[in-house]
Amino acid sequence: MKKIGLLNGPNLDRLGKREPEVYGTVTLDQIEDKVKAKAASCDCEVEAFQSNHEGALIDKIHEWADGGFGGLIVNPGGLTHTSVALRDAIVASGLKTVEVHLSNIHAREDFRHRSLVSGIVAAIVAGMGHHGYVSALRYLSEKA
Ligand code: DHK
């Protein structure tokens, strides 16, 4: 049984209420349920965590790295574009990682085009809304 972490960063707890024209109407609870339901059919176990705090996200990555996890699905939210520390934690974890964005960050403001995470992850999914998370799990169920 592969253990996969599902990590969501700042403001993703507001999904469903937050700019639905950009991020959709599906809530984070619903996304986590969809990913966990998919996990049941591909011999994976998914643990989900969301925080609005950079340090809490980093602590969770360390915990998962030490806890026998094999893969990580991460949407760092706005920290995507700013956080060297989060990037360093992902590298140090050794977890096979997929970066997910609900929106197509390359079709948005210039400051969203650069991700500090993209260069160190195995794969990137952007613009597929909540489907991106399930696609990431499908990939990690084979590759992690
Ligand atoms: C989510 C956020 O909160 C933004 O800060 C990113 C990302 C994009 C998303 O599309 O899921 O720029």
Short mmCIF file of N, CA, C and O and ligand atoms in Angstrom, two decimals:
data_model
loop_
_atom_site.label_atom_id
_atom_site.label_comp_id
_atom_site.label_asym_id
_atom_site.label_seq_id
_atom_site.Cartn_x
_atom_site.Cartn_y
_atom_site.Cartn_z
N MET A 1 0.85 -1.21 0.00
CA MET A 1 0.00 0.00 0.00
C MET A 1 0.88 1.26 0.00
O MET A 1 1.63 1.50 0.94
N LYS A 2 0.79 2.05 -1.07
CA LYS A 2 1.60 3.27 -1.14
C LYS A 2 0.93 4.39 -0.36
O LYS A 2 -0.27 4.60 -0.49
N LYS A 3 1.74 5.11 0.41
CA LYS A 3 1.19 6.25 1.15
C LYS A 3 1.52 7.53 0.38
O LYS A 3 2.69 7.80 0.05
N ILE A 4 0.47 8.29 0.10
CA ILE A 4 0.60 9.53 -0.68
C ILE A 4 0.06 10.68 0.15
O ILE A 4 -1.07 10.60 0.67
N GLY A 5 0.83 11.75 0.24
CA GLY A 5 0.36 12.95 0.93
C GLY A 5 -0.30 13.91 -0.04
O GLY A 5 0.18 14.10 -1.16
N LEU A 6 -1.41 14.50 0.40
CA LEU A 6 -2.14 15.49 -0.41
C LEU A 6 -2.08 16.81 0.36
O LEU A 6 -2.73 16.96 1.39
N LEU A 7 -1.27 17.73 -0.15
CA LEU A 7 -0.96 18.95 0.60
C LEU A 7 -1.48 20.18 -0.15
O LEU A 7 -1.17 20.36 -1.33
N ASN A 8 -2.26 20.99 0.56
CA ASN A 8 -2.79 22.21 -0.04
C ASN A 8 -2.42 23.41 0.82
O ASN A 8 -2.56 23.39 2.05
N GLY A 9 -1.96 24.45 0.15
CA GLY A 9 -1.45 25.63 0.83
C GLY A 9 -2.49 26.73 1.02
O GLY A 9 -3.70 26.49 0.98
N PRO A 10 -1.99 27.95 1.23
CA PRO A 10 -2.83 29.08 1.62
C PRO A 10 -4.03 29.31 0.70
O PRO A 10 -3.92 29.25 -0.52
N ASN A 11 -5.15 29.56 1.34
CA ASN A 11 -6.41 29.97 0.71
C ASN A 11 -7.15 28.84 0.00
O ASN A 11 -8.27 29.05 -0.47
N LEU A 12 -6.55 27.67 -0.04
CA LEU A 12 -7.25 26.57 -0.72
C LEU A 12 -8.35 25.98 0.17
O LEU A 12 -9.21 25.25 -0.32
N ASP A 13 -8.34 26.35 1.46
CA ASP A 13 -9.48 26.01 2.32
C ASP A 13 -10.73 26.81 1.93
O ASP A 13 -11.82 26.50 2.38
N ARG A 14 -10.56 27.83 1.09
CA ARG A 14 -11.68 28.68 0.68
C ARG A 14 -12.32 28.23 -0.63
O ARG A 14 -13.19 28.91 -1.17
N LEU A 15 -11.84 27.11 -1.18
CA LEU A 15 -12.40 26.64 -2.45
C LEU A 15 -13.90 26.45 -2.30
O LEU A 15 -14.39 25.96 -1.29
N GLY A 16 -14.62 26.79 -3.38
CA GLY A 16 -16.07 26.74 -3.33
C GLY A 16 -16.65 28.12 -3.13
O GLY A 16 -17.70 28.45 -3.69
N LYS A 17 -15.92 28.95 -2.34
CA LYS A 17 -16.37 30.33 -2.09
C LYS A 17 -15.47 31.32 -2.82
O LYS A 17 -15.86 32.43 -3.14
N ARG A 18 -14.22 30.90 -3.03
CA ARG A 18 -13.18 31.80 -3.51
C ARG A 18 -13.16 31.85 -5.04
O ARG A 18 -12.91 30.83 -5.69
N GLU A 19 -13.38 33.01 -5.64
CA GLU A 19 -13.29 33.21 -7.10
C GLU A 19 -13.68 31.95 -7.87
O GLU A 19 -12.84 31.35 -8.56
N PRO A 20 -14.94 31.54 -7.79
CA PRO A 20 -15.34 30.28 -8.43
C PRO A 20 -15.09 30.26 -9.94
O PRO A 20 -14.89 29.19 -10.52
N GLU A 21 -15.05 31.46 -10.55
CA GLU A 21 -14.79 31.51 -11.99
C GLU A 21 -13.35 31.13 -12.31
O GLU A 21 -13.04 30.73 -13.44
N VAL A 22 -12.49 31.21 -11.32
CA VAL A 22 -11.08 30.82 -11.50
C VAL A 22 -10.82 29.43 -10.95
O VAL A 22 -10.17 28.59 -11.59
N TYR A 23 -11.34 29.17 -9.75
CA TYR A 23 -10.97 27.95 -9.03
C TYR A 23 -12.07 26.89 -8.99
O TYR A 23 -11.84 25.80 -8.47
N GLY A 24 -13.24 27.21 -9.57
CA GLY A 24 -14.33 26.24 -9.59
C GLY A 24 -15.17 26.29 -8.33
O GLY A 24 -14.94 27.10 -7.42
N THR A 25 -16.15 25.41 -8.26
CA THR A 25 -17.12 25.42 -7.16
C THR A 25 -16.96 24.22 -6.24
O THR A 25 -17.69 24.08 -5.27
N VAL A 26 -16.04 23.36 -6.56
CA VAL A 26 -15.81 22.16 -5.75
C VAL A 26 -15.00 22.56 -4.51
O VAL A 26 -14.01 23.29 -4.62
N THR A 27 -15.43 22.11 -3.35
CA THR A 27 -14.74 22.48 -2.11
C THR A 27 -13.52 21.59 -1.89
O THR A 27 -13.39 20.52 -2.50
N LEU A 28 -12.66 22.02 -0.97
CA LEU A 28 -11.47 21.21 -0.68
C LEU A 28 -11.87 19.86 -0.06
O LEU A 28 -11.27 18.83 -0.39
N ASP A 29 -12.88 19.86 0.79
CA ASP A 29 -13.36 18.58 1.35
C ASP A 29 -13.76 17.62 0.23
O ASP A 29 -13.47 16.42 0.29
N GLN A 30 -14.46 18.17 -0.76
CA GLN A 30 -14.90 17.31 -1.88
C GLN A 30 -13.70 16.81 -2.69
O GLN A 30 -13.68 15.65 -3.12
N ILE A 31 -12.72 17.66 -2.90
CA ILE A 31 -11.51 17.23 -3.63
C ILE A 31 -10.82 16.12 -2.85
O ILE A 31 -10.43 15.08 -3.41
N GLU A 32 -10.66 16.32 -1.55
CA GLU A 32 -9.99 15.29 -0.73
C GLU A 32 -10.76 13.98 -0.79
O GLU A 32 -10.16 12.90 -0.89
N ASP A 33 -12.09 14.06 -0.76
CA ASP A 33 -12.91 12.83 -0.85
C ASP A 33 -12.71 12.13 -2.19
O ASP A 33 -12.63 10.90 -2.26
N LYS A 34 -12.66 12.92 -3.27
CA LYS A 34 -12.49 12.33 -4.61
C LYS A 34 -11.14 11.62 -4.70
O LYS A 34 -11.03 10.53 -5.26
N VAL A 35 -10.10 12.26 -4.19
CA VAL A 35 -8.76 11.66 -4.27
C VAL A 35 -8.70 10.39 -3.41
O VAL A 35 -8.16 9.36 -3.83
N LYS A 36 -9.30 10.45 -2.23
CA LYS A 36 -9.30 9.27 -1.35
C LYS A 36 -10.11 8.13 -1.97
O LYS A 36 -9.75 6.95 -1.84
N ALA A 37 -11.20 8.46 -2.65
CA ALA A 37 -12.01 7.42 -3.30
C ALA A 37 -11.21 6.75 -4.41
O ALA A 37 -11.24 5.52 -4.56
N LYS A 38 -10.47 7.56 -5.16
CA LYS A 38 -9.62 7.00 -6.22
C LYS A 38 -8.51 6.14 -5.60
O LYS A 38 -8.16 5.08 -6.14
N ALA A 39 -7.97 6.58 -4.49
CA ALA A 39 -6.88 5.84 -3.84
C ALA A 39 -7.31 4.42 -3.50
O ALA A 39 -6.53 3.47 -3.64
N ALA A 40 -8.55 4.29 -3.08
CA ALA A 40 -9.05 2.97 -2.68
C ALA A 40 -8.97 1.98 -3.83
O ALA A 40 -8.80 0.77 -3.61
N SER A 41 -9.07 2.49 -5.06
CA SER A 41 -9.06 1.59 -6.22
C SER A 41 -7.67 1.41 -6.82
O SER A 41 -7.52 0.70 -7.81
N CYS A 42 -6.67 2.06 -6.27
CA CYS A 42 -5.32 1.87 -6.85
C CYS A 42 -4.28 1.56 -5.78
O CYS A 42 -3.12 1.89 -5.94
N ASP A 43 -4.72 0.90 -4.73
CA ASP A 43 -3.81 0.39 -3.70
C ASP A 43 -2.96 1.49 -3.06
O ASP A 43 -1.79 1.29 -2.76
N CYS A 44 -3.58 2.65 -2.90
CA CYS A 44 -2.89 3.76 -2.25
C CYS A 44 -3.68 4.20 -1.01
O CYS A 44 -4.89 3.98 -0.94
N GLU A 45 -2.94 4.81 -0.11
CA GLU A 45 -3.58 5.42 1.05
C GLU A 45 -3.22 6.90 1.02
O GLU A 45 -2.03 7.23 0.89
N VAL A 46 -4.23 7.77 1.09
CA VAL A 46 -3.98 9.21 0.98
C VAL A 46 -4.26 9.88 2.31
O VAL A 46 -5.32 9.67 2.91
N GLU A 47 -3.30 10.68 2.76
CA GLU A 47 -3.53 11.54 3.92
C GLU A 47 -3.53 12.98 3.42
O GLU A 47 -2.63 13.37 2.68
N ALA A 48 -4.54 13.74 3.83
CA ALA A 48 -4.68 15.11 3.34
C ALA A 48 -4.38 16.11 4.45
O ALA A 48 -4.69 15.88 5.63
N PHE A 49 -3.79 17.23 4.06
CA PHE A 49 -3.49 18.31 5.01
C PHE A 49 -3.53 19.64 4.26
O PHE A 49 -3.02 19.74 3.15
N GLN A 50 -4.16 20.61 4.89
CA GLN A 50 -4.16 21.98 4.34
C GLN A 50 -3.74 22.94 5.43
O GLN A 50 -4.11 22.78 6.60
N SER A 51 -2.97 23.93 5.07
CA SER A 51 -2.66 24.99 6.03
C SER A 51 -2.45 26.31 5.28
O SER A 51 -2.03 26.32 4.12
N ASN A 52 -2.74 27.38 6.00
CA ASN A 52 -2.44 28.71 5.47
C ASN A 52 -1.06 29.20 5.91
O ASN A 52 -0.70 30.35 5.63
N HIS A 53 -0.30 28.30 6.57
CA HIS A 53 0.98 28.68 7.16
C HIS A 53 2.12 27.87 6.55
O HIS A 53 2.12 26.64 6.58
N GLU A 54 3.09 28.58 6.02
CA GLU A 54 4.22 27.95 5.33
C GLU A 54 4.92 26.91 6.21
O GLU A 54 5.21 25.79 5.77
N GLY A 55 5.21 27.28 7.47
CA GLY A 55 5.93 26.38 8.36
C GLY A 55 5.17 25.09 8.63
O GLY A 55 5.76 24.01 8.73
N ALA A 56 3.86 25.20 8.75
CA ALA A 56 3.04 24.00 9.01
C ALA A 56 3.09 23.06 7.80
O ALA A 56 3.13 21.82 7.97
N LEU A 57 3.12 23.62 6.61
CA LEU A 57 3.22 22.80 5.40
C LEU A 57 4.57 22.09 5.35
O LEU A 57 4.66 20.90 5.02
N ILE A 58 5.61 22.82 5.71
CA ILE A 58 6.97 22.25 5.70
C ILE A 58 7.08 21.16 6.76
O ILE A 58 7.63 20.07 6.49
N ASP A 59 6.55 21.42 7.95
CA ASP A 59 6.57 20.39 9.01
C ASP A 59 5.86 19.11 8.54
O ASP A 59 6.31 18.00 8.82
N LYS A 60 4.76 19.27 7.83
CA LYS A 60 4.00 18.10 7.36
C LYS A 60 4.80 17.32 6.31
O LYS A 60 4.82 16.09 6.32
N ILE A 61 5.51 18.02 5.45
CA ILE A 61 6.35 17.32 4.46
C ILE A 61 7.42 16.51 5.18
O ILE A 61 7.67 15.35 4.85
N HIS A 62 8.06 17.10 6.19
CA HIS A 62 9.08 16.36 6.96
C HIS A 62 8.46 15.12 7.61
O HIS A 62 9.05 14.04 7.61
N GLU A 63 7.28 15.32 8.18
CA GLU A 63 6.59 14.21 8.88
C GLU A 63 6.31 13.07 7.90
O GLU A 63 6.55 11.90 8.21
N TRP A 64 5.81 13.42 6.73
CA TRP A 64 5.49 12.40 5.73
C TRP A 64 6.75 11.72 5.22
O TRP A 64 6.76 10.51 4.99
N ALA A 65 7.82 12.50 5.05
CA ALA A 65 9.09 11.91 4.58
C ALA A 65 9.60 10.88 5.58
O ALA A 65 10.11 9.81 5.20
N ASP A 66 9.45 11.19 6.87
CA ASP A 66 9.92 10.27 7.92
C ASP A 66 8.92 9.15 8.18
O ASP A 66 9.25 8.19 8.88
N GLY A 67 7.72 9.29 7.64
CA GLY A 67 6.65 8.35 7.96
C GLY A 67 6.41 7.30 6.90
O GLY A 67 5.34 6.67 6.88
N GLY A 68 7.37 7.15 6.01
CA GLY A 68 7.24 6.08 5.02
C GLY A 68 6.36 6.42 3.83
O GLY A 68 5.93 5.52 3.10
N PHE A 69 6.08 7.71 3.63
CA PHE A 69 5.30 8.09 2.45
C PHE A 69 6.19 7.99 1.21
O PHE A 69 7.40 8.18 1.27
N GLY A 70 5.55 7.69 0.06
CA GLY A 70 6.29 7.56 -1.19
C GLY A 70 6.05 8.69 -2.16
O GLY A 70 6.88 8.96 -3.03
N GLY A 71 4.91 9.35 -2.03
CA GLY A 71 4.56 10.37 -3.01
C GLY A 71 3.86 11.55 -2.38
O GLY A 71 3.30 11.46 -1.27
N LEU A 72 3.89 12.65 -3.11
CA LEU A 72 3.30 13.91 -2.62
C LEU A 72 2.57 14.60 -3.78
O LEU A 72 3.15 14.78 -4.86
N ILE A 73 1.33 14.95 -3.51
CA ILE A 73 0.57 15.82 -4.42
C ILE A 73 0.50 17.17 -3.71
O ILE A 73 0.01 17.24 -2.58
N VAL A 74 0.99 18.22 -4.36
CA VAL A 74 1.04 19.50 -3.66
C VAL A 74 0.53 20.64 -4.53
O VAL A 74 0.93 20.79 -5.68
N ASN A 75 -0.41 21.39 -3.96
CA ASN A 75 -0.77 22.68 -4.52
C ASN A 75 -0.36 23.72 -3.48
O ASN A 75 -1.04 23.90 -2.47
N PRO A 76 0.77 24.38 -3.72
CA PRO A 76 1.27 25.33 -2.70
C PRO A 76 0.53 26.66 -2.69
O PRO A 76 0.91 27.55 -1.93
N GLY A 77 -0.53 26.82 -3.51
CA GLY A 77 -1.21 28.10 -3.56
C GLY A 77 -0.23 29.21 -3.93
O GLY A 77 0.68 29.01 -4.74
N GLY A 78 -0.38 30.35 -3.29
CA GLY A 78 0.49 31.49 -3.60
C GLY A 78 1.96 31.25 -3.27
O GLY A 78 2.84 31.92 -3.82
N LEU A 79 2.23 30.29 -2.38
CA LEU A 79 3.63 29.98 -2.04
C LEU A 79 4.39 29.38 -3.22
O LEU A 79 5.62 29.35 -3.22
N THR A 80 3.64 28.91 -4.21
CA THR A 80 4.24 28.41 -5.45
C THR A 80 5.26 29.41 -6.00
O THR A 80 6.32 29.03 -6.49
N HIS A 81 4.89 30.68 -5.90
CA HIS A 81 5.63 31.73 -6.60
C HIS A 81 6.67 32.41 -5.71
O HIS A 81 7.38 33.30 -6.17
N THR A 82 6.71 32.02 -4.44
CA THR A 82 7.55 32.77 -3.49
C THR A 82 8.44 31.92 -2.58
O THR A 82 9.41 32.44 -2.04
N SER A 83 8.10 30.66 -2.36
CA SER A 83 8.70 29.96 -1.22
C SER A 83 9.89 29.06 -1.57
O SER A 83 9.72 27.91 -1.99
N VAL A 84 11.07 29.58 -1.32
CA VAL A 84 12.28 28.76 -1.43
C VAL A 84 12.24 27.66 -0.37
O VAL A 84 12.65 26.52 -0.60
N ALA A 85 11.74 27.99 0.82
CA ALA A 85 11.73 27.03 1.93
C ALA A 85 10.85 25.82 1.61
O ALA A 85 11.21 24.67 1.93
N LEU A 86 9.73 26.05 0.99
CA LEU A 86 8.85 24.93 0.62
C LEU A 86 9.52 24.07 -0.45
O LEU A 86 9.49 22.84 -0.38
N ARG A 87 10.12 24.71 -1.41
CA ARG A 87 10.86 23.98 -2.44
C ARG A 87 11.96 23.12 -1.80
O ARG A 87 12.10 21.94 -2.12
N ASP A 88 12.71 23.71 -0.88
CA ASP A 88 13.80 22.97 -0.21
C ASP A 88 13.25 21.77 0.54
O ASP A 88 13.87 20.70 0.56
N ALA A 89 12.11 21.94 1.18
CA ALA A 89 11.51 20.83 1.95
C ALA A 89 11.11 19.69 1.02
O ALA A 89 11.30 18.51 1.36
N ILE A 90 10.57 20.01 -0.13
CA ILE A 90 10.17 18.97 -1.08
C ILE A 90 11.41 18.22 -1.57
O ILE A 90 11.43 16.99 -1.61
N VAL A 91 12.46 18.96 -1.92
CA VAL A 91 13.70 18.31 -2.37
C VAL A 91 14.24 17.40 -1.27
O VAL A 91 14.55 16.23 -1.51
N ALA A 92 14.32 17.92 -0.05
CA ALA A 92 14.89 17.16 1.06
C ALA A 92 14.07 15.92 1.39
O ALA A 92 14.60 14.92 1.88
N SER A 93 12.77 15.98 1.11
CA SER A 93 11.88 14.86 1.48
C SER A 93 12.14 13.61 0.65
O SER A 93 11.87 12.50 1.09
N GLY A 94 12.64 13.81 -0.57
CA GLY A 94 12.81 12.68 -1.47
C GLY A 94 11.50 12.10 -1.98
O GLY A 94 11.49 11.08 -2.68
N LEU A 95 10.38 12.73 -1.66
CA LEU A 95 9.07 12.23 -2.11
C LEU A 95 8.88 12.51 -3.61
O LEU A 95 9.20 13.61 -4.07
N LYS A 96 8.38 11.53 -4.32
CA LYS A 96 8.04 11.77 -5.73
C LYS A 96 6.84 12.70 -5.71
O LYS A 96 5.80 12.39 -5.11
N THR A 97 6.96 13.82 -6.38
CA THR A 97 6.00 14.91 -6.19
C THR A 97 5.36 15.36 -7.49
O THR A 97 6.04 15.49 -8.52
N VAL A 98 4.06 15.59 -7.42
CA VAL A 98 3.33 16.22 -8.52
C VAL A 98 2.79 17.56 -8.02
O VAL A 98 2.12 17.62 -6.99
N GLU A 99 3.10 18.62 -8.75
CA GLU A 99 2.60 19.97 -8.45
C GLU A 99 1.28 20.16 -9.19
O GLU A 99 1.20 19.91 -10.39
N VAL A 100 0.27 20.57 -8.45
CA VAL A 100 -1.07 20.73 -9.05
C VAL A 100 -1.54 22.18 -8.87
O VAL A 100 -1.37 22.76 -7.79
N HIS A 101 -2.11 22.71 -9.93
CA HIS A 101 -2.81 23.99 -9.84
C HIS A 101 -4.17 23.84 -10.47
O HIS A 101 -4.29 23.27 -11.58
N LEU A 102 -5.17 24.32 -9.81
CA LEU A 102 -6.53 24.26 -10.37
C LEU A 102 -6.62 25.09 -11.64
O LEU A 102 -7.22 24.66 -12.63
N SER A 103 -6.02 26.28 -11.60
CA SER A 103 -6.08 27.17 -12.76
C SER A 103 -4.83 26.97 -13.62
O SER A 103 -3.83 26.40 -13.16
N ASN A 104 -4.91 27.48 -14.84
CA ASN A 104 -3.73 27.47 -15.71
C ASN A 104 -2.90 28.70 -15.37
O ASN A 104 -3.17 29.80 -15.86
N ILE A 105 -1.89 28.51 -14.54
CA ILE A 105 -1.12 29.66 -14.04
C ILE A 105 -0.41 30.42 -15.17
O ILE A 105 -0.10 31.59 -15.03
N HIS A 106 -0.19 29.76 -16.29
CA HIS A 106 0.51 30.40 -17.41
C HIS A 106 -0.41 31.29 -18.24
O HIS A 106 0.06 32.07 -19.07
N ALA A 107 -1.71 31.18 -18.00
CA ALA A 107 -2.67 32.02 -18.71
C ALA A 107 -3.14 33.17 -17.83
O ALA A 107 -4.09 33.88 -18.18
N ARG A 108 -2.45 33.36 -16.69
CA ARG A 108 -2.88 34.39 -15.73
C ARG A 108 -1.81 35.48 -15.61
O ARG A 108 -1.02 35.67 -16.52
N GLU A 109 -1.82 36.20 -14.49
CA GLU A 109 -0.88 37.31 -14.33
C GLU A 109 0.57 36.82 -14.44
O GLU A 109 0.88 35.70 -14.07
N ASP A 110 1.44 37.73 -14.87
CA ASP A 110 2.86 37.36 -15.07
C ASP A 110 3.48 36.75 -13.81
O ASP A 110 4.27 35.81 -13.89
N PHE A 111 3.13 37.30 -12.64
CA PHE A 111 3.80 36.80 -11.43
C PHE A 111 3.45 35.36 -11.11
O PHE A 111 4.13 34.70 -10.33
N ARG A 112 2.37 34.84 -11.73
CA ARG A 112 2.01 33.43 -11.51
C ARG A 112 2.72 32.49 -12.49
O ARG A 112 2.61 31.29 -12.37
N HIS A 113 3.39 33.06 -13.47
CA HIS A 113 4.01 32.19 -14.48
C HIS A 113 5.22 31.46 -13.94
O HIS A 113 5.59 30.40 -14.42
N ARG A 114 5.87 32.05 -12.93
CA ARG A 114 7.06 31.42 -12.37
C ARG A 114 6.68 30.60 -11.13
O ARG A 114 6.07 31.12 -10.19
N SER A 115 7.03 29.33 -11.16
CA SER A 115 6.85 28.47 -10.00
C SER A 115 8.23 28.08 -9.48
O SER A 115 9.07 27.59 -10.25
N LEU A 116 8.46 28.27 -8.18
CA LEU A 116 9.74 27.85 -7.60
C LEU A 116 9.80 26.34 -7.40
O LEU A 116 10.85 25.79 -7.13
N VAL A 117 8.66 25.70 -7.56
CA VAL A 117 8.56 24.26 -7.31
C VAL A 117 8.73 23.44 -8.60
O VAL A 117 9.25 22.32 -8.57
N SER A 118 8.32 24.00 -9.72
CA SER A 118 8.25 23.21 -10.96
C SER A 118 9.56 22.53 -11.33
O SER A 118 9.55 21.42 -11.86
N GLY A 119 10.67 23.20 -11.03
CA GLY A 119 11.97 22.65 -11.43
C GLY A 119 12.41 21.42 -10.66
O GLY A 119 13.38 20.75 -11.05
N ILE A 120 11.73 21.10 -9.56
CA ILE A 120 12.20 19.97 -8.74
C ILE A 120 11.14 18.88 -8.57
O ILE A 120 11.33 17.95 -7.79
N VAL A 121 10.03 18.99 -9.30
CA VAL A 121 8.98 17.97 -9.18
C VAL A 121 9.01 17.03 -10.39
O VAL A 121 9.61 17.36 -11.43
N ALA A 122 8.35 15.88 -10.24
CA ALA A 122 8.32 14.91 -11.33
C ALA A 122 7.35 15.34 -12.42
O ALA A 122 7.57 15.04 -13.61
N ALA A 123 6.27 16.02 -12.04
CA ALA A 123 5.24 16.38 -13.02
C ALA A 123 4.43 17.57 -12.51
O ALA A 123 4.40 17.85 -11.31
N ILE A 124 3.79 18.24 -13.46
CA ILE A 124 2.98 19.43 -13.16
C ILE A 124 1.63 19.28 -13.85
O ILE A 124 1.58 18.89 -15.02
N VAL A 125 0.57 19.61 -13.12
CA VAL A 125 -0.77 19.64 -13.72
C VAL A 125 -1.34 21.02 -13.43
O VAL A 125 -1.39 21.44 -12.27
N ALA A 126 -1.78 21.72 -14.46
CA ALA A 126 -2.36 23.05 -14.25
C ALA A 126 -3.53 23.26 -15.20
O ALA A 126 -3.44 22.92 -16.38
N GLY A 127 -4.62 23.80 -14.66
CA GLY A 127 -5.74 24.18 -15.50
C GLY A 127 -6.82 23.12 -15.63
O GLY A 127 -7.81 23.34 -16.33
N MET A 128 -6.66 22.01 -14.95
CA MET A 128 -7.66 20.93 -15.04
C MET A 128 -8.63 20.95 -13.87
O MET A 128 -9.39 20.00 -13.68
N GLY A 129 -8.61 22.04 -13.09
CA GLY A 129 -9.50 22.10 -11.93
C GLY A 129 -9.26 20.92 -11.00
O GLY A 129 -8.13 20.42 -10.88
N HIS A 130 -10.34 20.43 -10.38
CA HIS A 130 -10.18 19.35 -9.39
C HIS A 130 -9.72 18.05 -10.03
O HIS A 130 -9.14 17.19 -9.35
N HIS A 131 -9.92 17.91 -11.34
CA HIS A 131 -9.48 16.67 -12.01
C HIS A 131 -7.96 16.50 -11.92
O HIS A 131 -7.46 15.39 -11.98
N GLY A 132 -7.25 17.63 -11.80
CA GLY A 132 -5.79 17.56 -11.75
C GLY A 132 -5.30 16.74 -10.57
O GLY A 132 -4.29 16.03 -10.67
N TYR A 133 -6.00 16.84 -9.45
CA TYR A 133 -5.57 16.10 -8.26
C TYR A 133 -5.72 14.60 -8.47
O TYR A 133 -4.87 13.81 -8.04
N VAL A 134 -6.80 14.20 -9.10
CA VAL A 134 -7.03 12.76 -9.33
C VAL A 134 -6.03 12.24 -10.36
O VAL A 134 -5.50 11.13 -10.22
N SER A 135 -5.73 13.06 -11.37
CA SER A 135 -4.71 12.67 -12.36
C SER A 135 -3.35 12.49 -11.68
O SER A 135 -2.60 11.56 -11.99
N ALA A 136 -3.04 13.39 -10.77
CA ALA A 136 -1.76 13.30 -10.04
C ALA A 136 -1.70 11.99 -9.25
O ALA A 136 -0.67 11.31 -9.23
N LEU A 137 -2.79 11.64 -8.62
CA LEU A 137 -2.80 10.39 -7.84
C LEU A 137 -2.62 9.18 -8.76
O LEU A 137 -1.88 8.24 -8.43
N ARG A 138 -3.31 9.23 -9.90
CA ARG A 138 -3.21 8.11 -10.84
C ARG A 138 -1.74 7.90 -11.25
O ARG A 138 -1.23 6.80 -11.29
N TYR A 139 -1.07 9.01 -11.52
CA TYR A 139 0.35 8.94 -11.90
C TYR A 139 1.20 8.38 -10.75
O TYR A 139 1.99 7.47 -10.94
N LEU A 140 1.00 8.93 -9.57
CA LEU A 140 1.83 8.50 -8.43
C LEU A 140 1.55 7.06 -8.03
O LEU A 140 2.43 6.37 -7.52
N SER A 141 0.34 6.60 -8.28
CA SER A 141 0.02 5.20 -7.93
C SER A 141 0.88 4.24 -8.74
O SER A 141 1.17 3.14 -8.30
N GLU A 142 1.33 4.69 -9.90
CA GLU A 142 2.21 3.84 -10.73
C GLU A 142 3.68 4.16 -10.51
O GLU A 142 4.53 3.28 -10.59
N LYS A 143 4.00 5.43 -10.28
CA LYS A 143 5.40 5.87 -10.32
C LYS A 143 6.04 6.08 -8.96
O LYS A 143 7.27 6.14 -8.88
N ALA A 144 5.26 6.29 -7.92
CA ALA A 144 5.88 6.61 -6.61
C ALA A 144 6.48 5.36 -5.98
O ALA A 144 6.02 4.27 -6.21
C1 DHK B 1 -3.78 28.57 -6.33
C2 DHK B 1 -3.49 29.76 -5.74
O1 DHK B 1 -3.93 30.04 -4.52
C3 DHK B 1 -2.74 30.81 -6.46
O2 DHK B 1 -2.01 31.63 -5.57
C4 DHK B 1 -1.85 30.24 -7.52
C5 DHK B 1 -3.20 28.15 -7.61
C6 DHK B 1 -2.63 29.29 -8.42
C7 DHK B 1 -4.15 27.25 -8.39
O3 DHK B 1 -4.46 27.50 -9.54
O4 DHK B 1 -4.59 26.23 -7.82
O5 DHK B 1 -1.29 31.28 -8.28
#
